Amino acid sequence: MKQFTILLWSLAAAALLPLRAQNTTNLPTSMYGVGELSAGDGGRLAGMGNVGIALNRPGFQNTLNPAAITRMDTTCFTFDVGASAAYARYAYLSDRSSSTVASPNRISLGFRVLKRWYMMLGAAPYSSVGYLIRTEEPVEGMPDDYLYSTFKGEGGLYRCYLTNAVHIGGGLSVGANVGMVLGTTTQSETQESAAVEYESKKRAMYVDLGLYYDFPAWRGMQWAVGMVFAPSLPLSHENTMTYSNSSTSEGVEKPYSEKQQFLPWHLGLGITLATGRWLLTADYNYMGWSRNTSSYTSVDYVNQHKVNLGGSYKVDARRTRSPEIMLGVGYGNSYISMRKRKMNYLETSAGVSIPIRYSYLSLGVSWRQQMNRDRRVMQESRWSLNLNLTFGERISRSKIK
């Protein structure tokens, strides 16, 4: 009964996270497309730079490859909860700003259903919209008067997923994620007493397919490979425009249309080499945005390429549950191109994972820098902190098959 109660609370939390979480960005370019994509949903190995396509480890709820959860602890429900905070500085042409944001970034529950069948469900951010821009322009013919405008955006998309994985035999596992990407974004423009607000409720089905294989150990080394694929699916919209004018009490509310958007198709490949103490892993991810077109002449959507490398070191290799030190580095491009100029990002990370009885407490710190120094594209430097707790609730032995 206790396990059933915990399960119900976890399902409720997973359902409510998309409604309660705060913005995870204040980046002005988040006004374009679906917003700024989530770099990762934290997790126990956030200090490794959010790699994981070829990682299948006990106590690790892998959201990057649905096939790589078949080494989950079979004697308990495993819960994962996390939060993140970030400080960022931005620059564009002669304007500069900074921001601080914090929010929960994942919740998930995993367990074994049958001997070879494993399941996980949860929710995590997909993208975020968050910006506040104020401008002032002199009124023509009236040099002492200015026209003030404010542009504001908030909200985001979240993914709610159900993962199923099956251990086929030997080192082979297959899996699939099925879920929804949904959320609401609000963008407004205010000029003097007049304001226009655009609210868009978006939702889409999404599917991820995964494959994982680990090779027999050879000379104390364990190799593993992984692959994931997700098709491009349409993102539906329910849009409402609201106009108001405080000086005249005038107001209008009506639906509006915008260009069809699609979730990108995704191909990811990963490889891992592990010894008793060391682990090295690498991911390559490609995301295709060619089905999307921008409503802005100065902005284009481009395909993304991202490479991540990560490593961990076990402090005590003789213990199954040992503290780990983690490092990671990654390089990739944004799907937003400004004036035909790409924005490329370098990211480094470090972290530690500490076992506490049946739980793991993980802390990861990352730094991200936009590498294209052209002043005509958005400049960004960001520090992030990820905190994650993985814990298990034991199942009575009589229920373990």
Short mmCIF file of C-alpha atoms in Angstrom, two decimals:
data_model
loop_
_atom_site.label_atom_id
_atom_site.label_comp_id
_atom_site.label_asym_id
_atom_site.label_seq_id
_atom_site.Cartn_x
_atom_site.Cartn_y
_atom_site.Cartn_z
CA MET A 1 0.00 0.00 0.00
CA LYS A 2 2.88 2.33 0.82
CA GLN A 3 4.45 1.79 -2.61
CA PHE A 4 1.09 2.38 -4.29
CA THR A 5 0.62 5.70 -2.42
CA ILE A 6 4.09 6.87 -3.43
CA LEU A 7 3.34 5.92 -7.03
CA LEU A 8 0.17 8.00 -7.04
CA TRP A 9 1.96 11.04 -5.60
CA SER A 10 4.70 10.68 -8.21
CA LEU A 11 2.20 10.54 -11.05
CA ALA A 12 0.47 13.66 -9.73
CA ALA A 13 3.78 15.51 -9.44
CA ALA A 14 4.74 14.53 -12.97
CA ALA A 15 1.42 15.86 -14.25
CA LEU A 16 1.69 19.14 -12.34
CA LEU A 17 5.33 19.99 -13.14
CA PRO A 18 4.52 21.51 -16.57
CA LEU A 19 1.95 23.78 -14.95
CA ARG A 20 4.08 24.99 -12.05
CA ALA A 21 7.66 25.27 -13.29
CA GLN A 22 9.20 28.68 -13.91
CA ASN A 23 11.06 30.03 -16.92
CA THR A 24 14.55 28.62 -17.33
CA THR A 25 15.85 31.45 -19.52
CA ASN A 26 15.91 35.20 -19.99
CA LEU A 27 17.57 34.98 -23.39
CA PRO A 28 16.12 37.53 -25.88
CA THR A 29 16.41 35.07 -28.80
CA SER A 30 13.92 32.81 -26.98
CA MET A 31 11.21 34.91 -28.69
CA TYR A 32 11.87 32.93 -31.88
CA GLY A 33 10.64 29.44 -32.77
CA VAL A 34 9.67 27.25 -29.82
CA GLY A 35 12.02 29.15 -27.49
CA GLU A 36 15.39 28.20 -26.08
CA LEU A 37 15.79 24.43 -26.03
CA SER A 38 16.60 22.78 -22.72
CA ALA A 39 20.29 21.82 -22.65
CA GLY A 40 19.40 18.77 -20.56
CA ASP A 41 17.18 17.79 -17.69
CA GLY A 42 19.95 17.44 -15.13
CA GLY A 43 20.02 14.03 -13.59
CA ARG A 44 22.66 12.19 -11.66
CA LEU A 45 25.29 12.66 -14.37
CA ALA A 46 24.71 16.36 -15.13
CA GLY A 47 28.37 16.97 -14.27
CA MET A 48 29.35 14.90 -17.32
CA GLY A 49 27.74 17.39 -19.70
CA ASN A 50 24.41 15.58 -20.15
CA VAL A 51 25.82 12.63 -22.08
CA GLY A 52 24.02 9.32 -21.88
CA ILE A 53 23.11 7.66 -25.19
CA ALA A 54 25.47 4.75 -24.41
CA LEU A 55 25.14 4.77 -20.61
CA ASN A 56 23.20 2.02 -18.85
CA ARG A 57 24.07 2.00 -15.16
CA PRO A 58 22.46 1.03 -11.85
CA GLY A 59 20.83 4.03 -10.18
CA PHE A 60 20.84 6.07 -13.41
CA GLN A 61 17.48 7.02 -14.90
CA ASN A 62 18.50 7.68 -18.48
CA THR A 63 16.22 10.10 -20.34
CA LEU A 64 18.52 10.35 -23.39
CA ASN A 65 18.13 6.75 -24.58
CA PRO A 66 14.91 4.86 -23.75
CA ALA A 67 16.72 1.53 -24.18
CA ALA A 68 19.35 2.32 -21.53
CA ILE A 69 17.31 1.79 -18.34
CA THR A 70 17.54 -2.01 -18.10
CA ARG A 71 20.08 -1.98 -15.27
CA MET A 72 17.70 -0.24 -12.94
CA ASP A 73 17.54 -1.59 -9.38
CA THR A 74 14.97 -4.40 -9.59
CA THR A 75 14.12 -4.36 -5.87
CA CYS A 76 12.67 -0.84 -5.59
CA PHE A 77 10.89 2.06 -7.19
CA THR A 78 13.54 4.61 -8.21
CA PHE A 79 12.67 8.32 -8.01
CA ASP A 80 14.58 11.19 -9.59
CA VAL A 81 13.99 14.85 -8.73
CA GLY A 82 16.12 17.80 -9.74
CA ALA A 83 16.38 21.58 -9.83
CA SER A 84 18.65 24.07 -11.54
CA ALA A 85 19.73 27.70 -11.25
CA ALA A 86 21.61 29.86 -13.73
CA TYR A 87 23.24 33.28 -13.99
CA ALA A 88 23.74 34.65 -17.51
CA ARG A 89 25.11 37.78 -19.17
CA TYR A 90 23.94 38.87 -22.62
CA ALA A 91 25.13 41.40 -25.17
CA TYR A 92 23.74 42.48 -28.53
CA LEU A 93 25.21 45.41 -30.47
CA SER A 94 25.70 48.07 -27.76
CA ASP A 95 23.14 46.69 -25.28
CA ARG A 96 24.07 44.50 -22.30
CA SER A 97 22.04 42.77 -19.60
CA SER A 98 22.16 39.92 -17.08
CA SER A 99 19.66 37.61 -15.43
CA THR A 100 19.26 34.93 -12.78
CA VAL A 101 16.69 32.12 -13.04
CA ALA A 102 15.91 29.01 -10.99
CA SER A 103 13.37 26.21 -11.42
CA PRO A 104 12.70 22.49 -10.98
CA ASN A 105 13.95 20.66 -14.04
CA ARG A 106 12.89 17.02 -13.80
CA ILE A 107 10.87 14.44 -11.94
CA SER A 108 10.71 10.78 -12.86
CA LEU A 109 9.85 7.35 -11.50
CA GLY A 110 11.30 4.05 -12.72
CA PHE A 111 10.69 0.40 -11.86
CA ARG A 112 10.87 -3.11 -13.26
CA VAL A 113 7.53 -4.43 -14.52
CA LEU A 114 8.58 -8.00 -15.40
CA LYS A 115 11.87 -9.87 -15.52
CA ARG A 116 13.09 -8.17 -18.73
CA TRP A 117 10.65 -5.26 -18.93
CA TYR A 118 11.42 -1.88 -17.37
CA MET A 119 9.34 1.28 -17.25
CA MET A 120 9.91 4.95 -16.43
CA LEU A 121 7.60 7.96 -16.47
CA GLY A 122 8.22 11.61 -15.78
CA ALA A 123 8.26 15.21 -16.93
CA ALA A 124 11.02 17.69 -17.82
CA PRO A 125 11.42 21.04 -19.64
CA TYR A 126 11.61 20.98 -23.44
CA SER A 127 12.02 24.69 -24.18
CA SER A 128 11.56 28.04 -22.47
CA VAL A 129 10.54 31.57 -23.45
CA GLY A 130 11.66 34.43 -21.22
CA TYR A 131 12.68 37.96 -22.16
CA LEU A 132 11.99 41.60 -21.28
CA ILE A 133 13.08 44.33 -23.69
CA ARG A 134 12.47 48.05 -23.22
CA THR A 135 13.11 50.65 -25.92
CA GLU A 136 12.78 54.40 -26.25
CA GLU A 137 12.65 56.37 -29.47
CA PRO A 138 12.46 60.15 -29.94
CA VAL A 139 9.20 61.47 -31.37
CA GLU A 140 9.80 63.07 -34.76
CA GLY A 141 9.60 66.85 -34.53
CA MET A 142 9.53 66.74 -30.70
CA PRO A 143 13.12 66.25 -29.53
CA ASP A 144 12.22 66.29 -25.81
CA ASP A 145 9.55 63.59 -26.12
CA TYR A 146 10.13 59.86 -26.34
CA LEU A 147 8.01 56.86 -27.25
CA TYR A 148 8.50 53.97 -24.81
CA SER A 149 7.87 50.36 -25.78
CA THR A 150 8.10 47.09 -23.84
CA PHE A 151 8.40 43.60 -25.30
CA LYS A 152 7.88 40.69 -22.92
CA GLY A 153 7.70 36.92 -23.25
CA GLU A 154 7.26 34.05 -20.82
CA GLY A 155 6.23 30.42 -20.64
CA GLY A 156 7.59 27.29 -22.24
CA LEU A 157 7.06 23.73 -23.38
CA TYR A 158 7.46 20.61 -21.29
CA ARG A 159 7.59 16.95 -22.18
CA CYS A 160 5.68 14.29 -20.29
CA TYR A 161 6.91 10.82 -21.19
CA LEU A 162 6.39 7.12 -20.64
CA THR A 163 9.45 4.95 -21.32
CA ASN A 164 9.38 1.21 -21.92
CA ALA A 165 12.55 -0.85 -22.34
CA VAL A 166 13.09 -4.57 -22.88
CA HIS A 167 16.30 -6.50 -22.29
CA ILE A 168 16.32 -8.81 -25.32
CA GLY A 169 19.25 -10.89 -24.13
CA GLY A 170 23.00 -10.75 -23.88
CA GLY A 171 23.99 -7.10 -24.07
CA LEU A 172 21.07 -5.96 -26.27
CA SER A 173 18.21 -3.73 -25.08
CA VAL A 174 15.56 -1.83 -27.03
CA GLY A 175 13.18 0.87 -25.85
CA ALA A 176 10.73 3.59 -26.77
CA ASN A 177 9.55 6.89 -25.32
CA VAL A 178 5.95 7.92 -26.01
CA GLY A 179 4.67 11.21 -24.68
CA MET A 180 3.47 14.74 -25.19
CA VAL A 181 5.23 18.06 -25.62
CA LEU A 182 2.88 20.78 -24.40
CA GLY A 183 2.75 24.19 -22.80
CA THR A 184 1.74 27.82 -23.18
CA THR A 185 3.81 30.82 -24.27
CA THR A 186 2.77 34.45 -23.91
CA GLN A 187 4.35 37.34 -25.82
CA SER A 188 3.24 40.94 -25.42
CA GLU A 189 4.00 44.36 -26.84
CA THR A 190 3.15 47.52 -24.88
CA GLN A 191 3.41 51.06 -26.24
CA GLU A 192 2.23 53.89 -24.02
CA SER A 193 -1.33 52.92 -23.04
CA ALA A 194 -1.88 50.28 -25.77
CA ALA A 195 -0.96 46.62 -25.29
CA VAL A 196 -1.19 43.55 -27.51
CA GLU A 197 -0.76 40.07 -26.03
CA TYR A 198 -0.29 36.87 -28.04
CA GLU A 199 -1.01 33.64 -26.17
CA SER A 200 -0.22 30.32 -27.84
CA LYS A 201 -1.12 26.93 -26.40
CA LYS A 202 1.00 24.28 -28.10
CA ARG A 203 1.02 20.50 -27.98
CA ALA A 204 2.41 17.59 -29.96
CA MET A 205 2.88 13.87 -29.68
CA TYR A 206 6.47 12.71 -29.71
CA VAL A 207 8.20 9.33 -29.99
CA ASP A 208 11.81 8.34 -29.32
CA LEU A 209 13.18 4.94 -30.30
CA GLY A 210 16.35 3.61 -28.70
CA LEU A 211 18.89 0.81 -29.06
CA TYR A 212 21.62 -0.14 -26.59
CA TYR A 213 24.29 -2.86 -26.73
CA ASP A 214 27.19 -3.61 -24.44
CA PHE A 215 29.97 -5.92 -25.58
CA PRO A 216 31.50 -8.67 -23.46
CA ALA A 217 34.25 -7.39 -21.16
CA TRP A 218 37.74 -7.63 -22.65
CA ARG A 219 40.94 -7.16 -20.62
CA GLY A 220 39.06 -5.38 -17.89
CA MET A 221 37.38 -2.96 -20.32
CA GLN A 222 33.67 -2.75 -21.16
CA TRP A 223 32.53 -1.18 -24.45
CA ALA A 224 28.95 -0.10 -25.15
CA VAL A 225 27.13 1.68 -27.97
CA GLY A 226 23.74 3.34 -28.24
CA MET A 227 21.49 4.95 -30.84
CA VAL A 228 18.28 6.99 -30.67
CA PHE A 229 15.91 8.23 -33.35
CA ALA A 230 12.87 10.53 -33.17
CA PRO A 231 10.72 11.51 -36.19
CA SER A 232 9.59 15.07 -36.88
CA LEU A 233 5.98 15.59 -35.77
CA PRO A 234 3.64 18.61 -36.12
CA LEU A 235 3.12 21.01 -33.25
CA SER A 236 -0.50 22.13 -33.00
CA HIS A 237 -1.44 25.66 -31.88
CA GLU A 238 -4.40 27.30 -30.19
CA ASN A 239 -3.70 31.03 -30.48
CA THR A 240 -5.44 34.05 -28.95
CA MET A 241 -4.62 37.73 -29.48
CA THR A 242 -5.81 40.29 -26.92
CA TYR A 243 -5.70 44.05 -27.52
CA SER A 244 -6.29 46.52 -24.70
CA ASN A 245 -6.02 50.28 -24.27
CA SER A 246 -6.09 51.66 -20.72
CA SER A 247 -6.91 55.20 -21.86
CA THR A 248 -10.11 54.22 -23.72
CA SER A 249 -11.12 50.96 -21.96
CA GLU A 250 -11.09 49.47 -25.45
CA GLY A 251 -10.42 45.74 -25.75
CA VAL A 252 -10.49 43.05 -28.43
CA GLU A 253 -9.88 39.31 -28.16
CA LYS A 254 -9.72 37.07 -31.21
CA PRO A 255 -7.85 34.02 -32.55
CA TYR A 256 -4.87 34.45 -34.85
CA SER A 257 -2.87 32.13 -37.08
CA GLU A 258 0.85 31.58 -37.47
CA LYS A 259 3.11 29.35 -39.52
CA GLN A 260 2.97 25.62 -38.84
CA GLN A 261 5.76 24.46 -36.54
CA PHE A 262 7.27 20.98 -36.23
CA LEU A 263 9.32 19.20 -33.63
CA PRO A 264 12.73 18.43 -35.19
CA TRP A 265 13.72 14.93 -36.19
CA HIS A 266 16.59 13.62 -34.13
CA LEU A 267 19.40 11.11 -34.59
CA GLY A 268 21.82 10.40 -31.75
CA LEU A 269 24.82 8.07 -31.51
CA GLY A 270 26.85 7.22 -28.42
CA ILE A 271 29.84 5.12 -27.34
CA THR A 272 31.17 4.29 -23.87
CA LEU A 273 34.37 2.72 -22.53
CA ALA A 274 34.38 1.69 -18.85
CA THR A 275 36.91 0.10 -16.53
CA GLY A 276 36.60 -0.66 -12.85
CA ARG A 277 37.43 2.94 -11.92
CA TRP A 278 37.19 5.09 -15.07
CA LEU A 279 34.36 5.75 -17.52
CA LEU A 280 34.64 7.68 -20.79
CA THR A 281 31.65 8.36 -23.07
CA ALA A 282 30.83 10.43 -26.16
CA ASP A 283 27.56 11.47 -27.85
CA TYR A 284 26.78 12.96 -31.24
CA ASN A 285 23.33 14.49 -31.82
CA TYR A 286 21.77 15.78 -35.03
CA MET A 287 18.46 17.67 -35.02
CA GLY A 288 16.78 18.54 -38.31
CA TRP A 289 14.72 21.75 -38.41
CA SER A 290 14.28 21.96 -42.21
CA ARG A 291 10.47 21.62 -42.01
CA ASN A 292 10.22 24.90 -40.06
CA THR A 293 10.25 28.38 -41.57
CA SER A 294 10.65 31.65 -39.70
CA SER A 295 8.18 34.55 -39.70
CA TYR A 296 11.10 37.00 -39.35
CA THR A 297 13.24 37.94 -42.35
CA SER A 298 16.37 38.29 -40.18
CA VAL A 299 15.99 34.86 -38.54
CA ASP A 300 16.38 31.38 -40.03
CA TYR A 301 16.11 27.89 -38.57
CA VAL A 302 19.18 25.71 -39.16
CA ASN A 303 19.96 22.07 -38.43
CA GLN A 304 21.86 21.36 -35.23
CA HIS A 305 25.03 19.34 -34.68
CA LYS A 306 26.27 18.70 -31.17
CA VAL A 307 29.18 16.67 -29.81
CA ASN A 308 29.60 15.90 -26.10
CA LEU A 309 32.41 14.13 -24.24
CA GLY A 310 32.17 13.05 -20.62
CA GLY A 311 34.09 11.09 -18.05
CA SER A 312 33.80 9.90 -14.45
CA TYR A 313 36.19 8.55 -11.84
CA LYS A 314 35.17 6.22 -9.00
CA VAL A 315 36.85 7.14 -5.75
CA ASP A 316 36.64 3.54 -4.45
CA ALA A 317 36.48 0.96 -7.26
CA ARG A 318 35.98 -1.92 -4.79
CA ARG A 319 32.56 -0.60 -3.78
CA THR A 320 29.51 -0.91 -6.01
CA ARG A 321 28.20 2.40 -4.70
CA SER A 322 31.14 4.78 -4.67
CA PRO A 323 31.42 8.58 -4.85
CA GLU A 324 32.19 9.72 -8.39
CA ILE A 325 33.91 12.78 -9.82
CA MET A 326 32.66 13.90 -13.24
CA LEU A 327 33.87 16.16 -16.06
CA GLY A 328 32.31 17.02 -19.43
CA VAL A 329 32.71 19.23 -22.49
CA GLY A 330 30.41 19.89 -25.44
CA TYR A 331 30.23 21.94 -28.63
CA GLY A 332 27.21 22.63 -30.83
CA ASN A 333 25.12 25.25 -32.59
CA SER A 334 21.76 26.87 -31.91
CA TYR A 335 18.85 26.19 -34.25
CA ILE A 336 18.42 29.99 -34.52
CA SER A 337 20.52 31.80 -37.15
CA MET A 338 20.54 35.63 -37.05
CA ARG A 339 21.23 37.42 -40.32
CA LYS A 340 22.69 34.21 -41.79
CA ARG A 341 25.16 33.94 -38.90
CA LYS A 342 25.17 30.86 -36.68
CA MET A 343 25.52 30.90 -32.91
CA ASN A 344 27.93 28.20 -31.71
CA TYR A 345 28.24 27.21 -28.06
CA LEU A 346 31.07 25.72 -26.01
CA GLU A 347 30.04 24.15 -22.70
CA THR A 348 32.14 22.66 -19.91
CA SER A 349 30.90 20.95 -16.75
CA ALA A 350 32.08 19.30 -13.56
CA GLY A 351 30.27 17.50 -10.79
CA VAL A 352 30.21 14.95 -8.03
CA SER A 353 27.81 12.11 -7.18
CA ILE A 354 27.64 10.91 -3.57
CA PRO A 355 25.83 7.70 -2.51
CA ILE A 356 23.71 7.99 0.65
CA ARG A 357 22.29 4.56 1.63
CA TYR A 358 19.97 3.69 -1.31
CA SER A 359 20.14 7.23 -2.72
CA TYR A 360 22.50 9.42 -4.75
CA LEU A 361 22.98 13.15 -4.22
CA SER A 362 24.50 14.80 -7.30
CA LEU A 363 25.78 18.31 -7.88
CA GLY A 364 26.87 19.66 -11.26
CA VAL A 365 28.26 23.03 -12.34
CA SER A 366 28.48 24.11 -16.00
CA TRP A 367 29.71 27.11 -17.99
CA ARG A 368 28.45 27.96 -21.48
CA GLN A 369 29.83 30.54 -23.89
CA GLN A 370 28.55 31.67 -27.30
CA MET A 371 31.66 31.47 -29.51
CA ASN A 372 30.68 33.57 -32.54
CA ARG A 373 32.03 36.98 -31.51
CA ASP A 374 30.22 38.91 -34.27
CA ARG A 375 28.35 41.75 -32.52
CA ARG A 376 25.39 41.26 -34.87
CA VAL A 377 24.46 37.97 -33.16
CA MET A 378 23.46 37.44 -29.54
CA GLN A 379 26.39 37.04 -27.15
CA GLU A 380 25.89 34.89 -24.04
CA SER A 381 27.93 33.66 -21.11
CA ARG A 382 26.17 31.45 -18.55
CA TRP A 383 26.93 29.66 -15.29
CA SER A 384 24.52 26.91 -14.21
CA LEU A 385 24.09 24.78 -11.12
CA ASN A 386 22.21 21.43 -11.15
CA LEU A 387 21.12 19.61 -8.01
CA ASN A 388 19.67 16.11 -8.28
CA LEU A 389 18.46 13.44 -5.85
CA THR A 390 17.94 9.82 -6.87
CA PHE A 391 16.37 7.63 -4.23
CA GLY A 392 14.64 4.26 -4.00
CA GLU A 393 11.67 2.83 -2.13
CA ARG A 394 12.20 -0.86 -1.44
CA ILE A 395 9.61 -3.39 -2.59
CA SER A 396 8.85 -6.25 -0.19
CA ARG A 397 10.64 -9.46 -1.14
CA SER A 398 7.35 -11.30 -1.57
CA LYS A 399 6.54 -9.01 -4.52
CA ILE A 400 9.86 -9.50 -6.31
CA LYS A 401 9.53 -12.07 -9.07
#
